[in-house]
């Protein structure tokens, strides 16, 4: 099942997240488990420090490159034209690939910067110019942003020659940034939902446990299926083979509208 981006590129509607999966054997094996389970969309970032192992697993999997959708990200601390180009080629080298499917500005401002990110507007636009060039050169099939709110997107859209194709933001039951989602959809920017399990915090929630029991599914599957049904493009992460399989097994059931609404309104 794919979502079609505004430039016609198809992105698989569920992806495998790799944040906090350590470089080396763990990331290598986890990526192979994901590909074996059926994921064809892998989400990494230069900042995750595991691109080398993720890339090796992609190459060793025996799956044709065209069949796998690979996302990586420009670190939040790296902004500017030349800096972006250099960081992109570092990622490409780490991954050992000829091109990346989706390249994202990881965040509008460096992590830990207490400001609202608006003082990085010009720098983000410079990065965007470099990404447009890489896109035109065929090194990236789609370009986008992450953690951008409408106020960060507005000046970028005004300056952009190529519109962003995706915005990766945190979405799970209990965290639904409706304004950003509505803004993106209005501008034909696909929304990707990261931390669909609230980085693990959601698993013991009582309301979710009740819904999960009703469907004979796990809490993780309910959260991922909810995100999938809302077209939020969930990116679940696990390093455990059984959980990786479990998190992908969400295509054979459907959550009823009244339960979808309960999940929309959940507070953690
Ligand atoms: N763009 C951004 O700024 C940004 C920020 C955060 C995340 N992301 C992306 O989104 C991905 C997912 O988000 P996330 O890493 O925050 O985590 P998540 O997918 O919300 O949750 C992962 C946590 O839940 C546990 N878990 C996974 N499946 C489970 C299951 N079936 N049952 C019980 N526990 C389970 C994992 O433990 P085990 O690994 O031990 O199974 C891990 O602790 C990231 O990996 C990354 O690719 C992007």
PDB file of N, CA and C in Angstrom, residues 141-195:
ATOM      1  N   UNK A 141      14.973  11.427  -4.763  1.00  0.00           N
ATOM      2  CA  UNK A 141      13.709  11.325  -5.517  1.00  0.00           C
ATOM      3  C   UNK A 141      12.608  12.217  -4.940  1.00  0.00           C
ATOM      4  N   UNK A 142      12.734  12.599  -3.669  1.00  0.00           N
ATOM      5  CA  UNK A 142      11.749  13.503  -3.059  1.00  0.00           C
ATOM      6  C   UNK A 142      12.429  14.241  -1.909  1.00  0.00           C
ATOM      7  N   UNK A 143      12.014  15.500  -1.695  1.00  0.00           N
ATOM      8  CA  UNK A 143      12.624  16.303  -0.630  1.00  0.00           C
ATOM      9  C   UNK A 143      11.539  16.821   0.308  1.00  0.00           C
ATOM     10  N   UNK A 144      11.920  16.996   1.558  1.00  0.00           N
ATOM     11  CA  UNK A 144      10.925  17.442   2.533  1.00  0.00           C
ATOM     12  C   UNK A 144      11.558  17.946   3.810  1.00  0.00           C
ATOM     13  N   UNK A 145      10.732  18.048   4.825  1.00  0.00           N
ATOM     14  CA  UNK A 145      11.155  18.611   6.108  1.00  0.00           C
ATOM     15  C   UNK A 145      10.648  17.711   7.227  1.00  0.00           C
ATOM     16  N   UNK A 146      11.056  18.042   8.441  1.00  0.00           N
ATOM     17  CA  UNK A 146      10.581  17.290   9.605  1.00  0.00           C
ATOM     18  C   UNK A 146      10.481  18.262  10.775  1.00  0.00           C
ATOM     19  N   UNK A 147       9.482  18.062  11.586  1.00  0.00           N
ATOM     20  CA  UNK A 147       9.258  18.913  12.763  1.00  0.00           C
ATOM     21  C   UNK A 147       8.978  20.368  12.390  1.00  0.00           C
ATOM     22  N   UNK A 148       8.518  20.612  11.173  1.00  0.00           N
ATOM     23  CA  UNK A 148       8.174  21.976  10.751  1.00  0.00           C
ATOM     24  C   UNK A 148       6.707  22.246  11.077  1.00  0.00           C
ATOM     25  N   UNK A 149       6.457  23.394  11.708  1.00  0.00           N
ATOM     26  CA  UNK A 149       5.095  23.866  11.933  1.00  0.00           C
ATOM     27  C   UNK A 149       4.748  24.802  10.776  1.00  0.00           C
ATOM     28  N   UNK A 150       3.455  25.170  10.648  1.00  0.00           N
ATOM     29  CA  UNK A 150       3.090  26.067   9.542  1.00  0.00           C
ATOM     30  C   UNK A 150       3.956  27.327   9.483  1.00  0.00           C
ATOM     31  N   UNK A 151       4.302  27.915  10.647  1.00  0.00           N
ATOM     32  CA  UNK A 151       5.107  29.153  10.625  1.00  0.00           C
ATOM     33  C   UNK A 151       6.503  28.912  10.050  1.00  0.00           C
ATOM     34  N   UNK A 152       7.025  27.685  10.170  1.00  0.00           N
ATOM     35  CA  UNK A 152       8.321  27.370   9.555  1.00  0.00           C
ATOM     36  C   UNK A 152       8.167  27.053   8.076  1.00  0.00           C
ATOM     37  N   UNK A 153       7.026  26.464   7.750  1.00  0.00           N
ATOM     38  CA  UNK A 153       6.802  26.071   6.351  1.00  0.00           C
ATOM     39  C   UNK A 153       6.501  27.279   5.468  1.00  0.00           C
ATOM     40  N   UNK A 154       5.749  28.249   6.033  1.00  0.00           N
ATOM     41  CA  UNK A 154       5.305  29.386   5.202  1.00  0.00           C
ATOM     42  C   UNK A 154       6.442  30.086   4.460  1.00  0.00           C
ATOM     43  N   UNK A 155       7.499  30.562   5.162  1.00  0.00           N
ATOM     44  CA  UNK A 155       8.582  31.238   4.424  1.00  0.00           C
ATOM     45  C   UNK A 155       9.327  30.297   3.481  1.00  0.00           C
ATOM     46  N   UNK A 156       9.388  29.029   3.841  1.00  0.00           N
ATOM     47  CA  UNK A 156      10.061  28.059   2.958  1.00  0.00           C
ATOM     48  C   UNK A 156       9.272  27.892   1.660  1.00  0.00           C
ATOM     49  N   UNK A 157       7.960  27.800   1.786  1.00  0.00           N
ATOM     50  CA  UNK A 157       7.120  27.622   0.591  1.00  0.00           C
ATOM     51  C   UNK A 157       7.196  28.846  -0.310  1.00  0.00           C
ATOM     52  N   UNK A 158       7.285  30.015   0.318  1.00  0.00           N
ATOM     53  CA  UNK A 158       7.378  31.249  -0.478  1.00  0.00           C
ATOM     54  C   UNK A 158       8.655  31.286  -1.307  1.00  0.00           C
ATOM     55  N   UNK A 159       9.739  30.777  -0.725  1.00  0.00           N
ATOM     56  CA  UNK A 159      11.046  30.830  -1.403  1.00  0.00           C
ATOM     57  C   UNK A 159      11.277  29.629  -2.319  1.00  0.00           C
ATOM     58  N   UNK A 160      10.555  28.546  -2.084  1.00  0.00           N
ATOM     59  CA  UNK A 160      10.865  27.289  -2.761  1.00  0.00           C
ATOM     60  C   UNK A 160      10.537  27.320  -4.250  1.00  0.00           C
ATOM     61  N   UNK A 161      11.432  26.719  -5.045  1.00  0.00           N
ATOM     62  CA  UNK A 161      11.113  26.483  -6.462  1.00  0.00           C
ATOM     63  C   UNK A 161      10.460  25.115  -6.589  1.00  0.00           C
ATOM     64  N   UNK A 162      10.848  24.217  -5.698  1.00  0.00           N
ATOM     65  CA  UNK A 162      10.237  22.880  -5.645  1.00  0.00           C
ATOM     66  C   UNK A 162       9.565  22.741  -4.279  1.00  0.00           C
ATOM     67  N   UNK A 163       8.276  22.430  -4.297  1.00  0.00           N
ATOM     68  CA  UNK A 163       7.508  22.321  -3.056  1.00  0.00           C
ATOM     69  C   UNK A 163       7.953  21.088  -2.267  1.00  0.00           C
ATOM     70  N   UNK A 164       7.980  21.191  -0.938  1.00  0.00           N
ATOM     71  CA  UNK A 164       8.287  19.987  -0.145  1.00  0.00           C
ATOM     72  C   UNK A 164       7.251  18.902  -0.420  1.00  0.00           C
ATOM     73  N   UNK A 165       7.727  17.661  -0.402  1.00  0.00           N
ATOM     74  CA  UNK A 165       6.818  16.540  -0.661  1.00  0.00           C
ATOM     75  C   UNK A 165       6.335  15.892   0.634  1.00  0.00           C
ATOM     76  N   UNK A 166       7.050  16.117   1.746  1.00  0.00           N
ATOM     77  CA  UNK A 166       6.649  15.475   3.012  1.00  0.00           C
ATOM     78  C   UNK A 166       7.096  16.305   4.204  1.00  0.00           C
ATOM     79  N   UNK A 167       6.354  16.143   5.289  1.00  0.00           N
ATOM     80  CA  UNK A 167       6.738  16.709   6.591  1.00  0.00           C
ATOM     81  C   UNK A 167       6.593  15.590   7.616  1.00  0.00           C
ATOM     82  N   UNK A 168       7.714  15.208   8.221  1.00  0.00           N
ATOM     83  CA  UNK A 168       7.691  14.109   9.204  1.00  0.00           C
ATOM     84  C   UNK A 168       7.544  14.710  10.596  1.00  0.00           C
ATOM     85  N   UNK A 169       6.431  14.380  11.246  1.00  0.00           N
ATOM     86  CA  UNK A 169       6.128  14.973  12.557  1.00  0.00           C
ATOM     87  C   UNK A 169       5.690  13.890  13.545  1.00  0.00           C
ATOM     88  N   UNK A 170       5.682  14.244  14.822  1.00  0.00           N
ATOM     89  CA  UNK A 170       5.319  13.262  15.853  1.00  0.00           C
ATOM     90  C   UNK A 170       3.803  13.113  15.890  1.00  0.00           C
ATOM     91  N   UNK A 171       3.335  11.892  15.640  1.00  0.00           N
ATOM     92  CA  UNK A 171       1.890  11.617  15.695  1.00  0.00           C
ATOM     93  C   UNK A 171       1.664  10.252  16.346  1.00  0.00           C
ATOM     94  N   UNK A 172       0.866  10.251  17.402  1.00  0.00           N
ATOM     95  CA  UNK A 172       0.392   8.991  17.995  1.00  0.00           C
ATOM     96  C   UNK A 172      -0.871   9.321  18.759  1.00  0.00           C
ATOM     97  N   UNK A 173      -1.672   8.311  19.139  1.00  0.00           N
ATOM     98  CA  UNK A 173      -2.850   8.635  19.948  1.00  0.00           C
ATOM     99  C   UNK A 173      -2.382   9.443  21.158  1.00  0.00           C
ATOM    100  N   UNK A 174      -3.005  10.587  21.367  1.00  0.00           N
ATOM    101  CA  UNK A 174      -2.573  11.469  22.453  1.00  0.00           C
ATOM    102  C   UNK A 174      -1.687  12.603  21.961  1.00  0.00           C
ATOM    103  N   UNK A 175      -1.247  12.549  20.724  1.00  0.00           N
ATOM    104  CA  UNK A 175      -0.441  13.638  20.135  1.00  0.00           C
ATOM    105  C   UNK A 175      -0.794  13.735  18.654  1.00  0.00           C
ATOM    106  N   UNK A 176      -1.755  14.607  18.372  1.00  0.00           N
ATOM    107  CA  UNK A 176      -2.200  14.788  16.984  1.00  0.00           C
ATOM    108  C   UNK A 176      -2.148  16.294  16.665  1.00  0.00           C
ATOM    109  N   UNK A 177      -1.060  16.760  16.072  1.00  0.00           N
ATOM    110  CA  UNK A 177      -0.923  18.187  15.778  1.00  0.00           C
ATOM    111  C   UNK A 177      -1.816  18.599  14.590  1.00  0.00           C
ATOM    112  N   UNK A 178      -3.088  18.827  14.913  1.00  0.00           N
ATOM    113  CA  UNK A 178      -4.100  18.986  13.855  1.00  0.00           C
ATOM    114  C   UNK A 178      -3.828  20.141  12.911  1.00  0.00           C
ATOM    115  N   UNK A 179      -3.340  21.278  13.469  1.00  0.00           N
ATOM    116  CA  UNK A 179      -3.117  22.454  12.601  1.00  0.00           C
ATOM    117  C   UNK A 179      -2.037  22.155  11.565  1.00  0.00           C
ATOM    118  N   UNK A 180      -0.972  21.532  12.013  1.00  0.00           N
ATOM    119  CA  UNK A 180       0.125  21.229  11.077  1.00  0.00           C
ATOM    120  C   UNK A 180      -0.341  20.209  10.033  1.00  0.00           C
ATOM    121  N   UNK A 181      -1.105  19.220  10.488  1.00  0.00           N
ATOM    122  CA  UNK A 181      -1.597  18.197   9.553  1.00  0.00           C
ATOM    123  C   UNK A 181      -2.500  18.852   8.496  1.00  0.00           C
ATOM    124  N   UNK A 182      -3.429  19.700   8.949  1.00  0.00           N
ATOM    125  CA  UNK A 182      -4.365  20.357   8.016  1.00  0.00           C
ATOM    126  C   UNK A 182      -3.594  21.258   7.044  1.00  0.00           C
ATOM    127  N   UNK A 183      -2.628  22.006   7.564  1.00  0.00           N
ATOM    128  CA  UNK A 183      -1.832  22.909   6.723  1.00  0.00           C
ATOM    129  C   UNK A 183      -1.107  22.108   5.633  1.00  0.00           C
ATOM    130  N   UNK A 184      -0.462  21.023   6.047  1.00  0.00           N
ATOM    131  CA  UNK A 184       0.303  20.208   5.090  1.00  0.00           C
ATOM    132  C   UNK A 184      -0.620  19.626   4.029  1.00  0.00           C
ATOM    133  N   UNK A 185      -1.742  19.110   4.472  1.00  0.00           N
ATOM    134  CA  UNK A 185      -2.643  18.475   3.499  1.00  0.00           C
ATOM    135  C   UNK A 185      -3.185  19.490   2.509  1.00  0.00           C
ATOM    136  N   UNK A 186      -3.453  20.695   3.003  1.00  0.00           N
ATOM    137  CA  UNK A 186      -3.917  21.758   2.123  1.00  0.00           C
ATOM    138  C   UNK A 186      -2.872  22.092   1.050  1.00  0.00           C
ATOM    139  N   UNK A 187      -1.597  21.985   1.415  1.00  0.00           N
ATOM    140  CA  UNK A 187      -0.499  22.314   0.482  1.00  0.00           C
ATOM    141  C   UNK A 187       0.009  21.070  -0.260  1.00  0.00           C
ATOM    142  N   UNK A 188      -0.693  19.951  -0.111  1.00  0.00           N
ATOM    143  CA  UNK A 188      -0.315  18.679  -0.759  1.00  0.00           C
ATOM    144  C   UNK A 188       1.050  18.166  -0.305  1.00  0.00           C
ATOM    145  N   UNK A 189       1.361  18.443   0.958  1.00  0.00           N
ATOM    146  CA  UNK A 189       2.590  17.910   1.565  1.00  0.00           C
ATOM    147  C   UNK A 189       2.176  16.676   2.369  1.00  0.00           C
ATOM    148  N   UNK A 190       2.742  15.533   2.038  1.00  0.00           N
ATOM    149  CA  UNK A 190       2.373  14.306   2.762  1.00  0.00           C
ATOM    150  C   UNK A 190       2.869  14.389   4.202  1.00  0.00           C
ATOM    151  N   UNK A 191       2.046  13.878   5.107  1.00  0.00           N
ATOM    152  CA  UNK A 191       2.410  13.850   6.521  1.00  0.00           C
ATOM    153  C   UNK A 191       2.944  12.460   6.836  1.00  0.00           C
ATOM    154  N   UNK A 192       4.069  12.424   7.535  1.00  0.00           N
ATOM    155  CA  UNK A 192       4.593  11.142   8.031  1.00  0.00           C
ATOM    156  C   UNK A 192       4.553  11.208   9.554  1.00  0.00           C
ATOM    157  N   UNK A 193       4.072  10.139  10.192  1.00  0.00           N
ATOM    158  CA  UNK A 193       3.921  10.158  11.644  1.00  0.00           C
ATOM    159  C   UNK A 193       5.020   9.383  12.349  1.00  0.00           C
ATOM    160  N   UNK A 194       5.928  10.124  12.993  1.00  0.00           N
ATOM    161  CA  UNK A 194       6.976   9.415  13.733  1.00  0.00           C
ATOM    162  C   UNK A 194       6.549   9.137  15.181  1.00  0.00           C
ATOM    163  N   UNK A 195       7.292   8.277  15.858  1.00  0.00           N
ATOM    164  CA  UNK A 195       6.985   7.827  17.231  1.00  0.00           C
ATOM    165  C   UNK A 195       5.535   7.359  17.367  1.00  0.00           C
TER     166      UNK A 195
END
